[in-house]
Amino acid sequence: MKGLKLGLLTAFAAVVFLIAPGVKADAATTIGSGSGDIEAELEAAVQNGENDITIAPGTYTCGGAMIDGAGDLKITATGATITGSGSNPILYVSASGSISTGVTIEGGTWNGQSGYQSLRLFNTPSITIKNATFAGGKNAVYSPADVPNPTVVLENVTVSGAAESGINLNGCTNVSLTNVTVSGCGAQGLRLAGCNTVTINGATVKNNSDDGIYTTSASNTFSKVTATSNSGYGVNYQASAAGSISDSNITSNKNHNLFAKGCTAGLTVSNTTLGKSTGGFGVSMENAVVTLNNCTVDSNYWSGVRDSGSKSKLTVNGGSFCDNGKRSGNDDSNAAGIGVYDGASATISNATLSNNAKGCGIAPCGSKSAKVTVTVNSCTIESNGDHGIGARPYATISVNGGKIAKNTNHGIMLNTNCTAKKISGVTINNNGKAGVNINASCTVKSLTNCKIYKNKEDNVHVSNKSKLKAMSGCTIYGSKKASGVGVYSKSSAVIGNNNKIYSNKKYGVVADGTKTTLQMKGSAKKLNLVYGNSDTGIMIRKSAACSNLKYTKVYSNKKHGVSVLSKGSASLTSCTIEKNTKDGIRVQDSGTSVKLSSCAINSNKQNGLAATTGAKVKKLSKNTITKNKKYGVFLYSGAKTDKVEKNTIKKNKKGQISVSSDCSTTLKNK
């Protein structure tokens, strides 16, 4: 027997039960007298064919007992404390590989010794360990990768203080862990490497010096896991098959709470808290496919979620991603509720992303070679320290429904070669800068049925060669310092029908700058309404052009209805301009021009149409200009006209047409 033991120690230096073949006993055999070394007595019972062995309560030593046999074997150690001795594990199980069915170990406190496992498994068809406590040693339970152990079951097992991983299982076919606690170990709490199927139903892994749980096993189903205060990741998940984590608490780990890498078959995490990481992300993904269902990912050191890599795909259904970016200092990178980077994609639905103090609620950030795509559905995104959604650069987003409010900067920002395919049905209000900011060669293809109001700057801001291609059905009002819609610096905007733009601090709509273009294309049944703004309703200036302004009602603004100046140009068709505090339409400055067809310009408190200082009225055709407080048409010094025909100009209080004495143009209404 000693020769066999020495050979095993040389080959494995681990714990194994070797049980000689024999005839099963009819009743349990009790060994031990309360103290002393039980190695020889245990081995003798096994060799005699006993298959139900009880270790009497007491305190014992055991160094390298070998257990092997042909049938079922049960060892019960309830009330016994067994401490390893010699240069061995406490037990070796099935060293010769001749156990045909399985081994069960129940109860006992097993204290391993430095450098050796408490229990080492060899080629056992099934090993079940339950109601047992392990402390110290190299590992509590160890299954090497080169010796198969098809089924390993642990129930109500506590492990503490192992020098390396608490439980270290490699290459097993089926692993089942129920109500397992592993703490204070020198490496991972649970190391599950290269196993086929792993099921955990209740596990607590805490205060380990590396990851709480490390798995490269193919298929993993984890539920009721508590992984806290580990020095590495809470869960390090690198699986090749689809898996799940549910009803778990993975919090307060020094690195990421959940690290998912390479698991492109999919990991679904449900009803799980992933918060308070003290040095990492709540969830970090590298080329992984992860679904988060109703998870709480709050108060992490970095972002709540980092989704990174061209093979990464994040799906969020409900949950909270709040109060992340907790680190000190002013660095606002990686401080979002959810960040999407380096070619990854994400669909985020019905989630709350708020109070991320240094970052955005959602931060899509790609590159020219690794663009990112994000779809946001019915989310609440508010009170974040940067933007609600901050896309920059090379990101494509779609936003459907939800609320984006009270963020420090923009509600939605697109900056540098980003595209919004659709922004629809969203309420965007009370943000510290613009409601929607489209900047630096970015495009919004469709902005529809949104309510955008009381943002500090422009409610909608388009600048630096950017495009707003279509806007319809939007209600835009109450900008605190600026305009409803502002289009600047070589940008363009097409405002479709059925929009309401009112009560903004400056203009309802402004187009400003060379090569800046604006169109407002209402319809007969779905007018655009621009009213009640504190300055002019629609302002076109500094060489900007509004080539198609039709079926728009501009009224009750506190200055002019429409103002075109500084070489701007505008063409209005079938518009109503009425009840503005100053002129209905004012055109001024050399190089500025306007065309008016089939418009109604009525009841303004100064002139219906005023052209001044070298401005040109290129066309005035089929318009009705009535009941204005001064003149229907007033041409100041240097103003010019071209085609004037078939207009109805009447009932204006001071007169129908007035031409300044030093104006070279004679206005005739043919």
XYZ file of C-alpha atoms in Angstrom:
670
model
C 0.000 0.000 0.000
C 2.819 2.409 0.831
C 4.382 1.820 -2.590
C 1.114 2.734 -4.279
C 0.796 5.831 -2.114
C 4.314 7.025 -2.894
C 3.717 6.514 -6.608
C 0.524 8.548 -6.476
C 2.175 11.300 -4.478
C 4.962 11.521 -7.021
C 2.468 11.643 -9.916
C -0.280 13.784 -8.396
C 0.550 15.241 -4.945
C -3.184 15.513 -4.229
C -6.196 14.129 -2.319
C -7.849 10.902 -3.471
C -10.005 8.061 -2.083
C -8.732 4.635 -3.121
C -11.204 1.948 -2.232
C -10.409 -1.654 -2.867
C -13.009 -3.880 -4.413
C -15.080 -5.872 -1.999
C -18.555 -6.941 -0.973
C -20.839 -4.223 0.281
C -21.541 -4.327 4.004
C -25.108 -4.538 5.256
C -24.715 -1.654 7.747
C -22.520 1.383 8.242
C -19.045 0.759 9.591
C -17.788 3.284 12.155
C -14.119 4.177 12.408
C -12.194 6.499 14.737
C -12.281 6.814 18.489
C -12.450 10.572 18.806
C -8.794 11.424 18.137
C -5.624 10.242 16.444
C -4.759 9.452 12.843
C -7.446 7.623 10.871
C -5.623 7.053 7.599
C -4.885 3.358 8.118
C -8.302 2.564 9.577
C -10.110 4.321 6.727
C -8.046 2.558 4.092
C -8.611 -0.815 5.806
C -12.381 -0.334 5.845
C -12.322 0.445 2.161
C -10.115 -2.535 1.406
C -12.523 -4.761 3.325
C -15.316 -3.754 0.971
C -17.252 -1.479 3.277
C -19.334 0.973 1.234
C -20.958 2.919 4.094
C -18.323 4.292 6.445
C -18.911 6.692 9.334
C -16.088 8.624 10.970
C -17.003 9.068 14.618
C -17.162 12.621 15.959
C -13.770 13.827 17.089
C -10.555 15.467 15.963
C -8.280 13.488 13.647
C -5.354 13.665 11.263
C -5.188 11.976 7.886
C -2.519 12.233 5.232
C -3.168 10.745 1.816
C -5.844 8.128 2.406
C -6.530 6.337 -0.857
C -10.016 5.283 -1.756
C -10.854 3.050 -4.694
C -13.482 0.401 -5.334
C -16.049 -1.167 -7.611
C -19.346 0.188 -6.268
C -21.020 3.043 -4.453
C -19.176 4.429 -1.468
C -20.425 6.796 1.194
C -18.250 8.374 3.865
C -20.041 10.306 6.624
C -17.951 12.584 8.826
C -20.568 14.642 10.637
C -19.061 16.010 13.842
C -15.525 15.042 12.844
C -12.639 17.405 12.162
C -9.926 15.944 9.909
C -6.635 17.781 9.408
C -4.157 16.891 6.688
C -0.771 15.485 7.689
C 2.451 14.589 5.955
C 3.206 15.684 2.405
C -0.207 14.708 1.076
C -3.760 15.780 0.537
C -6.240 14.435 3.062
C -7.961 12.120 0.567
C -7.347 10.753 -2.918
C -10.520 9.569 -4.670
C -10.464 6.731 -7.233
C -6.755 6.739 -8.001
C -6.950 3.492 -9.952
C -10.130 4.540 -11.724
C -12.019 1.397 -10.703
C -14.994 3.025 -8.954
C -17.811 2.144 -11.307
C -20.538 4.360 -9.916
C -19.844 7.075 -7.376
C -18.557 8.414 -4.082
C -20.442 10.530 -1.535
C -18.748 12.439 1.267
C -21.066 13.992 3.811
C -20.279 16.239 6.730
C -17.027 16.936 8.490
C -14.583 19.778 8.788
C -11.573 19.171 6.546
C -8.479 21.275 7.224
C -5.954 21.066 4.421
C -2.265 21.672 4.810
C -0.078 24.124 2.959
C 0.784 23.115 -0.598
C -1.756 20.278 -0.907
C -5.398 19.925 -1.834
C -7.848 18.681 0.760
C -9.618 16.429 -1.738
C -8.201 15.346 -5.086
C -10.348 13.530 -7.633
C -9.265 10.897 -10.160
C -11.469 9.370 -12.813
C -14.557 9.146 -10.604
C -17.854 8.658 -12.470
C -19.622 10.697 -9.806
C -18.481 12.490 -6.663
C -20.956 14.158 -4.291
C -19.782 16.297 -1.373
C -22.384 17.781 0.930
C -22.775 19.463 4.295
C -19.001 19.752 4.605
C -16.575 22.519 5.593
C -13.084 22.940 4.128
C -10.372 25.290 5.339
C -6.795 25.984 4.297
C -4.742 23.857 1.944
C -3.960 24.572 -1.685
C -7.524 23.844 -2.899
C -10.474 22.376 -1.060
C -11.561 20.245 -4.027
C -9.379 19.704 -7.081
C -10.121 17.872 -10.304
C -7.192 17.932 -12.758
C -7.805 18.461 -16.460
C -5.882 15.343 -17.536
C -7.960 12.894 -15.445
C -11.680 12.808 -16.255
C -14.288 13.220 -13.537
C -17.642 13.138 -15.296
C -19.938 14.380 -12.514
C -19.086 16.569 -9.516
C -21.849 17.615 -7.108
C -21.329 19.960 -4.145
C -24.186 20.773 -1.789
C -24.021 22.955 1.313
C -20.241 23.155 1.198
C -18.184 25.928 2.815
C -14.601 26.654 1.790
C -12.257 29.252 3.290
C -8.642 30.203 3.272
C -7.311 28.013 0.452
C -3.926 29.225 -0.775
C -5.057 29.069 -4.402
C -8.571 28.553 -5.810
C -11.084 27.331 -3.262
C -12.725 24.857 -5.651
C -10.726 24.043 -8.775
C -12.524 21.840 -11.307
C -11.051 21.204 -14.741
C -12.501 19.243 -17.637
C -15.508 17.790 -15.803
C -18.553 16.712 -17.782
C -21.219 17.901 -15.353
C -20.760 20.163 -12.346
C -23.573 21.022 -9.940
C -23.005 23.422 -7.034
C -25.794 24.189 -4.554
C -25.461 26.500 -1.550
C -21.698 26.704 -1.745
C -19.683 29.381 0.095
C -16.072 30.148 -0.796
C -14.179 32.971 0.910
C -10.755 34.283 1.672
C -8.885 32.173 -0.900
C -5.600 33.160 -2.520
C -6.840 32.958 -6.121
C -10.348 32.443 -7.559
C -13.139 31.336 -5.290
C -14.544 28.949 -7.915
C -12.368 27.963 -10.863
C -14.381 26.087 -13.488
C -12.110 25.490 -16.464
C -13.035 23.563 -19.560
C -16.013 21.736 -18.076
C -18.961 20.812 -20.255
C -21.988 21.828 -18.185
C -21.925 23.839 -14.952
C -25.001 24.556 -12.829
C -24.863 26.762 -9.741
C -27.949 27.188 -7.598
C -26.852 29.277 -4.668
C -23.247 30.273 -4.136
C -21.478 32.926 -2.085
C -17.956 33.817 -3.186
C -16.352 36.700 -1.316
C -13.074 38.227 -0.250
C -11.017 36.076 -2.600
C -7.711 37.398 -3.927
C -8.670 36.945 -7.576
C -12.045 36.381 -9.268
C -15.060 35.236 -7.322
C -16.007 32.821 -10.128
C -13.844 32.043 -13.159
C -15.353 29.915 -15.895
C -14.196 28.792 -19.306
C -16.696 25.955 -19.225
C -18.916 25.494 -22.248
C -22.410 25.853 -20.768
C -23.103 27.670 -17.509
C -26.328 28.198 -15.599
C -25.846 30.298 -12.474
C -28.599 31.401 -10.109
C -28.640 32.942 -6.650
C -24.967 33.803 -6.755
C -23.491 36.348 -4.367
C -20.037 37.465 -5.502
C -18.725 40.353 -3.430
C -15.500 42.008 -2.339
C -13.243 39.883 -4.515
C -9.934 41.407 -5.637
C -10.434 40.398 -9.266
C -13.728 40.147 -11.145
C -16.914 39.122 -9.405
C -17.596 36.705 -12.273
C -15.074 36.131 -15.076
C -17.168 34.556 -17.812
C -15.445 33.131 -20.904
C -17.773 30.398 -22.151
C -18.261 28.926 -25.613
C -21.950 27.957 -25.309
C -25.023 29.910 -24.286
C -25.393 30.468 -20.547
C -27.266 32.426 -17.902
C -26.949 34.212 -14.576
C -30.115 34.993 -12.637
C -31.320 36.338 -9.304
C -27.791 37.152 -8.216
C -25.846 39.832 -6.368
C -22.462 40.553 -7.940
C -21.232 43.689 -6.221
C -18.371 45.569 -4.606
C -15.600 43.731 -6.418
C -12.279 45.460 -6.937
C -12.300 44.939 -10.694
C -15.361 44.528 -12.938
C -18.331 42.884 -11.297
C -18.974 40.857 -14.459
C -16.326 40.383 -17.154
C -17.654 38.634 -20.271
C -15.099 37.792 -22.946
C -15.505 35.879 -26.172
C -18.894 34.414 -25.238
C -20.487 35.051 -28.625
C -23.044 32.236 -28.122
C -24.710 34.477 -25.553
C -24.922 35.147 -21.835
C -28.303 36.151 -20.384
C -28.248 37.923 -17.011
C -31.598 38.437 -15.289
C -32.769 40.106 -12.085
C -29.201 40.617 -10.934
C -27.441 43.467 -9.140
C -24.032 44.408 -10.567
C -23.105 47.490 -8.592
C -20.516 49.231 -6.468
C -17.393 47.951 -8.212
C -14.522 49.676 -6.406
C -12.149 49.702 -9.377
C -13.915 48.644 -12.565
C -17.138 48.477 -14.578
C -20.377 46.917 -13.471
C -20.254 44.823 -16.653
C -17.327 44.752 -19.068
C -17.784 43.011 -22.430
C -15.045 42.129 -24.912
C -16.406 40.542 -28.087
C -19.265 39.061 -26.099
C -23.011 38.745 -26.619
C -24.813 39.675 -23.396
C -28.481 40.253 -22.526
C -29.332 42.093 -19.310
C -32.921 41.637 -18.134
C -34.099 43.861 -15.268
C -30.632 44.220 -13.798
C -29.425 46.929 -11.440
C -26.024 48.227 -12.535
C -25.453 51.217 -10.279
C -22.688 53.048 -8.417
C -19.678 51.504 -10.140
C -16.192 53.015 -10.241
C -16.240 53.268 -14.042
C -19.262 52.971 -16.329
C -22.174 50.729 -15.531
C -21.581 48.737 -18.727
C -18.698 48.810 -21.193
C -19.638 47.076 -24.462
C -16.541 46.757 -26.654
C -15.400 44.885 -29.754
C -16.772 44.176 -33.212
C -18.352 40.897 -32.071
C -19.974 42.416 -29.003
C -23.727 42.810 -28.838
C -25.542 44.108 -25.784
C -29.297 43.788 -25.257
C -30.885 45.542 -22.280
C -34.481 44.933 -21.225
C -35.374 47.107 -18.271
C -33.166 47.771 -15.302
C -31.209 50.624 -13.763
C -27.835 52.009 -14.871
C -27.383 54.922 -12.511
C -24.832 56.772 -10.414
C -21.800 55.256 -12.140
C -18.380 56.866 -12.580
C -17.801 57.092 -8.831
C -14.029 57.567 -8.994
C -12.507 60.804 -7.755
C -11.029 63.489 -10.016
C -12.298 65.182 -13.138
C -11.792 62.411 -15.719
C -15.167 61.928 -17.425
C -14.137 59.057 -19.730
C -15.731 55.661 -19.150
C -18.208 57.160 -16.719
C -21.487 56.458 -18.527
C -24.486 54.435 -17.583
C -23.749 52.345 -20.699
C -20.790 52.882 -23.041
C -20.571 51.230 -26.476
C -17.148 51.199 -28.146
C -14.898 49.817 -30.882
C -17.388 48.291 -33.306
C -19.884 46.987 -30.747
C -23.673 47.261 -30.905
C -26.416 47.653 -28.319
C -30.211 47.664 -28.055
C -31.354 49.314 -24.827
C -35.044 49.186 -23.919
C -37.153 50.344 -20.971
C -34.121 51.154 -18.828
C -33.324 54.021 -16.468
C -29.957 55.724 -16.967
C -29.654 58.581 -14.506
C -27.281 60.459 -12.239
C -24.103 59.194 -13.836
C -22.311 62.173 -12.380
C -19.366 62.527 -14.771
C -20.579 60.855 -17.921
C -23.453 60.312 -20.320
C -26.467 58.147 -19.779
C -25.485 56.308 -22.981
C -22.139 56.891 -24.727
C -21.745 55.355 -28.204
C -18.147 55.897 -29.353
C -16.664 54.319 -32.468
C -13.942 55.013 -34.991
C -13.715 55.150 -38.756
C -12.704 51.482 -38.871
C -14.911 50.313 -35.989
C -18.286 52.047 -36.075
C -20.827 51.415 -33.324
C -24.610 51.047 -33.496
C -27.039 51.754 -30.660
C -30.844 51.550 -30.543
C -32.616 53.094 -27.549
C -36.268 52.280 -26.856
C -38.475 53.897 -24.194
C -35.700 54.711 -21.739
C -35.532 57.350 -19.017
C -32.221 59.196 -19.321
C -31.881 62.102 -16.945
C -29.637 64.105 -14.629
C -26.376 62.776 -16.037
C -23.171 64.782 -15.705
C -22.550 65.007 -19.446
C -25.076 64.309 -22.227
C -28.151 62.131 -22.039
C -26.973 60.298 -25.156
C -23.510 61.385 -26.287
C -22.572 59.856 -29.661
C -19.024 60.585 -30.850
C -17.498 59.745 -33.297
C -18.681 57.284 -35.973
C -21.796 56.106 -34.161
C -25.209 55.261 -35.580
C -28.137 55.618 -33.206
C -31.909 55.234 -33.220
C -34.022 56.584 -30.353
C -37.658 55.577 -29.968
C -39.828 56.921 -27.183
C -38.769 57.635 -23.629
C -37.596 60.712 -21.781
C -34.254 62.549 -21.858
C -34.156 65.344 -19.307
C -32.069 67.447 -16.930
C -28.680 66.331 -18.227
C -25.797 68.739 -17.657
C -25.050 69.191 -21.345
C -27.088 68.121 -24.390
C -30.061 65.796 -24.277
C -28.882 63.998 -27.422
C -25.518 64.876 -28.927
C -24.112 63.680 -32.242
C -20.547 64.836 -32.832
C -18.187 63.930 -35.697
C -19.516 61.644 -38.432
C -22.449 60.219 -36.488
C -25.899 59.335 -37.809
C -29.277 59.143 -36.130
C -31.471 56.970 -38.298
C -34.500 57.947 -36.294
C -35.407 59.999 -33.236
C -39.099 59.398 -32.690
C -41.617 59.976 -29.938
C -39.032 61.183 -27.420
C -39.540 63.847 -24.759
C -36.352 65.915 -24.432
C -36.466 68.704 -21.880
C -34.608 70.854 -19.380
C -31.121 69.886 -20.477
C -28.228 72.240 -19.743
C -27.393 72.845 -23.404
C -29.307 71.813 -26.538
C -32.112 69.305 -26.564
C -30.725 67.721 -29.741
C -27.263 68.798 -30.879
C -26.177 67.717 -34.385
C -22.574 68.783 -34.939
C -19.473 68.204 -37.078
C -20.638 66.334 -40.179
C -23.420 64.446 -38.444
C -26.843 63.531 -39.833
C -30.292 63.025 -38.349
C -32.372 61.262 -40.975
C -35.691 61.581 -39.186
C -36.872 63.575 -36.168
C -40.565 62.848 -35.650
C -43.297 63.280 -33.063
C -40.920 64.498 -30.374
C -41.594 66.983 -27.606
C -38.453 69.092 -27.143
C -38.724 71.925 -24.661
C -37.149 74.170 -22.040
C -33.587 73.269 -22.912
C -31.088 75.958 -22.025
C -29.697 76.460 -25.542
C -31.371 75.713 -28.892
C -33.921 72.985 -28.522
C -32.599 71.603 -31.816
C -29.123 72.725 -32.921
C -27.560 71.808 -36.295
C -24.015 73.011 -37.006
C -20.677 72.476 -38.755
C -21.683 70.757 -41.995
C -24.400 68.663 -40.412
C -27.840 67.675 -41.701
C -31.318 67.395 -40.286
C -32.972 65.625 -43.203
C -36.560 65.467 -41.978
C -38.540 66.762 -39.031
C -42.280 66.355 -38.613
C -44.916 66.259 -35.920
C -42.638 67.820 -33.303
C -43.531 70.251 -30.536
C -40.579 72.512 -29.760
C -40.858 75.294 -27.236
C -39.442 77.245 -24.353
C -35.699 77.357 -25.031
C -34.366 79.250 -22.027
C -31.627 81.213 -23.797
C -31.804 80.491 -27.512
C -34.034 79.283 -30.341
C -36.422 76.476 -31.125
C -34.416 75.231 -34.119
C -31.015 76.660 -35.029
C -29.134 75.800 -38.237
C -25.581 77.116 -38.589
C -22.218 76.950 -40.388
C -22.762 75.144 -43.675
C -25.471 72.883 -42.304
C -28.938 72.069 -43.580
C -32.352 71.318 -42.156
C -35.590 70.157 -43.728
C -38.547 70.813 -41.464
C -41.543 68.894 -42.761
C -45.142 69.331 -41.697
C -47.181 69.524 -38.523
C -44.521 71.054 -36.271
C -45.204 73.556 -33.490
C -42.323 75.858 -32.570
C -43.162 78.451 -29.973
C -42.280 80.527 -26.909
C -38.509 80.312 -27.315
C -36.242 82.939 -25.791
C -34.887 84.098 -29.162
C -36.135 82.840 -32.516
C -38.526 80.090 -33.387
C -36.223 79.023 -36.235
C -32.891 80.514 -37.276
C -30.653 79.752 -40.274
C -27.261 81.421 -39.998
C -24.143 81.374 -42.164
C -22.791 80.825 -45.655
C -23.932 77.573 -47.282
C -26.481 77.071 -44.547
C -29.856 75.990 -45.911
C -33.319 75.646 -44.445
C -36.560 74.273 -45.810
C -39.910 74.283 -44.053
C -42.389 72.187 -45.987
C -45.761 72.109 -44.340
C -48.904 70.958 -46.081
C -52.350 72.452 -46.492
C -53.825 70.189 -43.827
C -50.741 69.978 -41.607
C -49.304 73.450 -41.255
C -46.154 74.286 -39.376
C -46.848 76.761 -36.584
C -44.197 79.225 -35.391
C -45.515 81.566 -32.722
C -45.014 83.384 -29.463
C -41.222 83.555 -29.649
C -39.475 86.361 -27.785
C -37.694 87.636 -30.892
C -38.464 86.878 -34.536
C -40.430 83.812 -35.589
C -38.091 82.762 -38.452
C -34.670 84.394 -38.923
C -32.587 83.901 -42.104
C -29.228 85.706 -42.003
C -25.532 85.847 -42.896
C -25.922 84.356 -46.394
C -28.128 81.486 -45.256
C -30.870 80.394 -47.657
C -34.417 79.241 -47.076
C -35.408 78.041 -50.520
C -38.716 76.435 -49.664
C -40.860 77.837 -46.883
C -44.470 76.827 -47.418
C -47.669 76.121 -45.537
C -46.270 77.632 -42.376
C -48.122 79.966 -40.059
C -45.903 82.478 -38.292
C -47.774 84.562 -35.743
C -47.736 86.461 -32.467
C -43.962 86.697 -32.245
C -42.599 89.601 -30.229
C -40.577 91.072 -33.080
C -40.903 90.204 -36.770
C -42.689 87.206 -38.187
C -39.938 86.441 -40.729
C -36.667 88.356 -40.952
C -34.173 87.975 -43.813
C -30.951 89.955 -43.550
C -27.180 90.043 -44.135
C -27.311 88.504 -47.623
C -29.774 85.834 -46.633
C -32.493 84.663 -49.001
C -35.932 83.149 -48.583
C -38.812 81.922 -50.703
C -42.242 81.720 -49.072
C -45.295 80.028 -50.570
C -48.777 79.647 -49.071
C -47.672 80.907 -45.674
C -49.628 82.930 -43.142
C -47.728 85.704 -41.379
C -49.886 87.540 -38.889
C -50.210 89.342 -35.571
C -46.495 89.812 -35.020
C -45.371 92.713 -32.848
C -43.269 94.335 -35.587
C -43.206 93.662 -39.337
C -44.769 90.556 -40.743
C -41.763 90.083 -43.058
C -38.650 92.196 -42.851
C -35.932 92.095 -45.527
C -32.832 94.186 -45.083
C -29.213 94.688 -46.164
C -27.643 94.691 -49.594
C -27.582 91.251 -51.183
C -30.585 90.033 -49.234
C -33.636 88.806 -51.137
C -37.090 87.318 -50.707
C -39.787 85.745 -52.867
C -43.406 85.699 -51.706
C -46.202 83.751 -53.399
C -49.770 83.101 -52.277
C -49.091 84.209 -48.729
C -51.428 85.946 -46.272
C -49.654 88.750 -44.403
C -52.174 90.193 -42.021
C -52.686 92.178 -38.838
C -49.054 92.752 -37.940
C -48.386 95.715 -35.660
C -46.046 97.446 -38.091
C -45.771 96.726 -41.819
C -46.903 93.643 -43.653
C -43.687 93.583 -45.719
C -40.758 95.925 -45.116
C -37.684 95.957 -47.352
C -34.739 98.154 -46.380
C -31.164 99.135 -47.189
C -30.553 97.545 -50.568
C -32.655 94.423 -50.009
C -34.567 93.000 -52.964
C -38.096 91.646 -53.240
C -37.587 89.331 -56.203
C -41.154 88.170 -56.374
C -44.398 89.371 -54.851
C -47.201 87.392 -56.413
C -50.756 86.463 -55.469
C -50.366 87.509 -51.857
C -52.998 88.991 -49.587
C -51.613 91.777 -47.400
C -54.235 93.307 -45.148
C -55.015 94.977 -41.836
C -51.434 95.720 -40.837
C -51.004 98.647 -38.421
C -48.722 100.613 -40.742
C -48.292 99.845 -44.447
C -49.041 96.750 -46.415
C -45.664 97.110 -48.187
C -42.974 99.582 -47.175
C -39.813 100.067 -49.257
C -37.035 101.901 -47.461
C -33.988 103.546 -48.985
C -32.203 101.361 -51.505
C -34.792 98.587 -51.569
C -35.562 96.943 -54.904
C -38.372 94.934 -56.433
C -38.668 92.641 -59.403
C -41.808 90.705 -60.285
C -44.869 92.135 -58.539
C -48.277 90.909 -59.644
C -51.795 89.909 -58.636
C -51.526 90.840 -54.985
C -54.397 91.984 -52.803
C -53.127 94.833 -50.645
C -55.862 96.578 -48.687
C -57.163 97.796 -45.351
C -53.710 98.545 -43.960
C -53.978 101.355 -41.441
C -51.387 103.906 -42.693
C -51.535 102.951 -46.328
C -51.226 100.131 -48.785
C -47.804 100.784 -50.346
C -45.105 103.227 -49.272
C -41.893 103.861 -51.166
C -39.189 106.008 -49.577
C -38.384 109.214 -51.459
C -34.811 108.115 -51.996
C -35.774 104.579 -53.083
C -34.980 104.084 -56.784
C -37.717 101.467 -57.220
C -41.258 102.270 -58.229
C -43.544 99.491 -56.936
C -46.394 98.586 -59.217
C -48.924 95.885 -58.413
C -49.912 94.586 -61.879
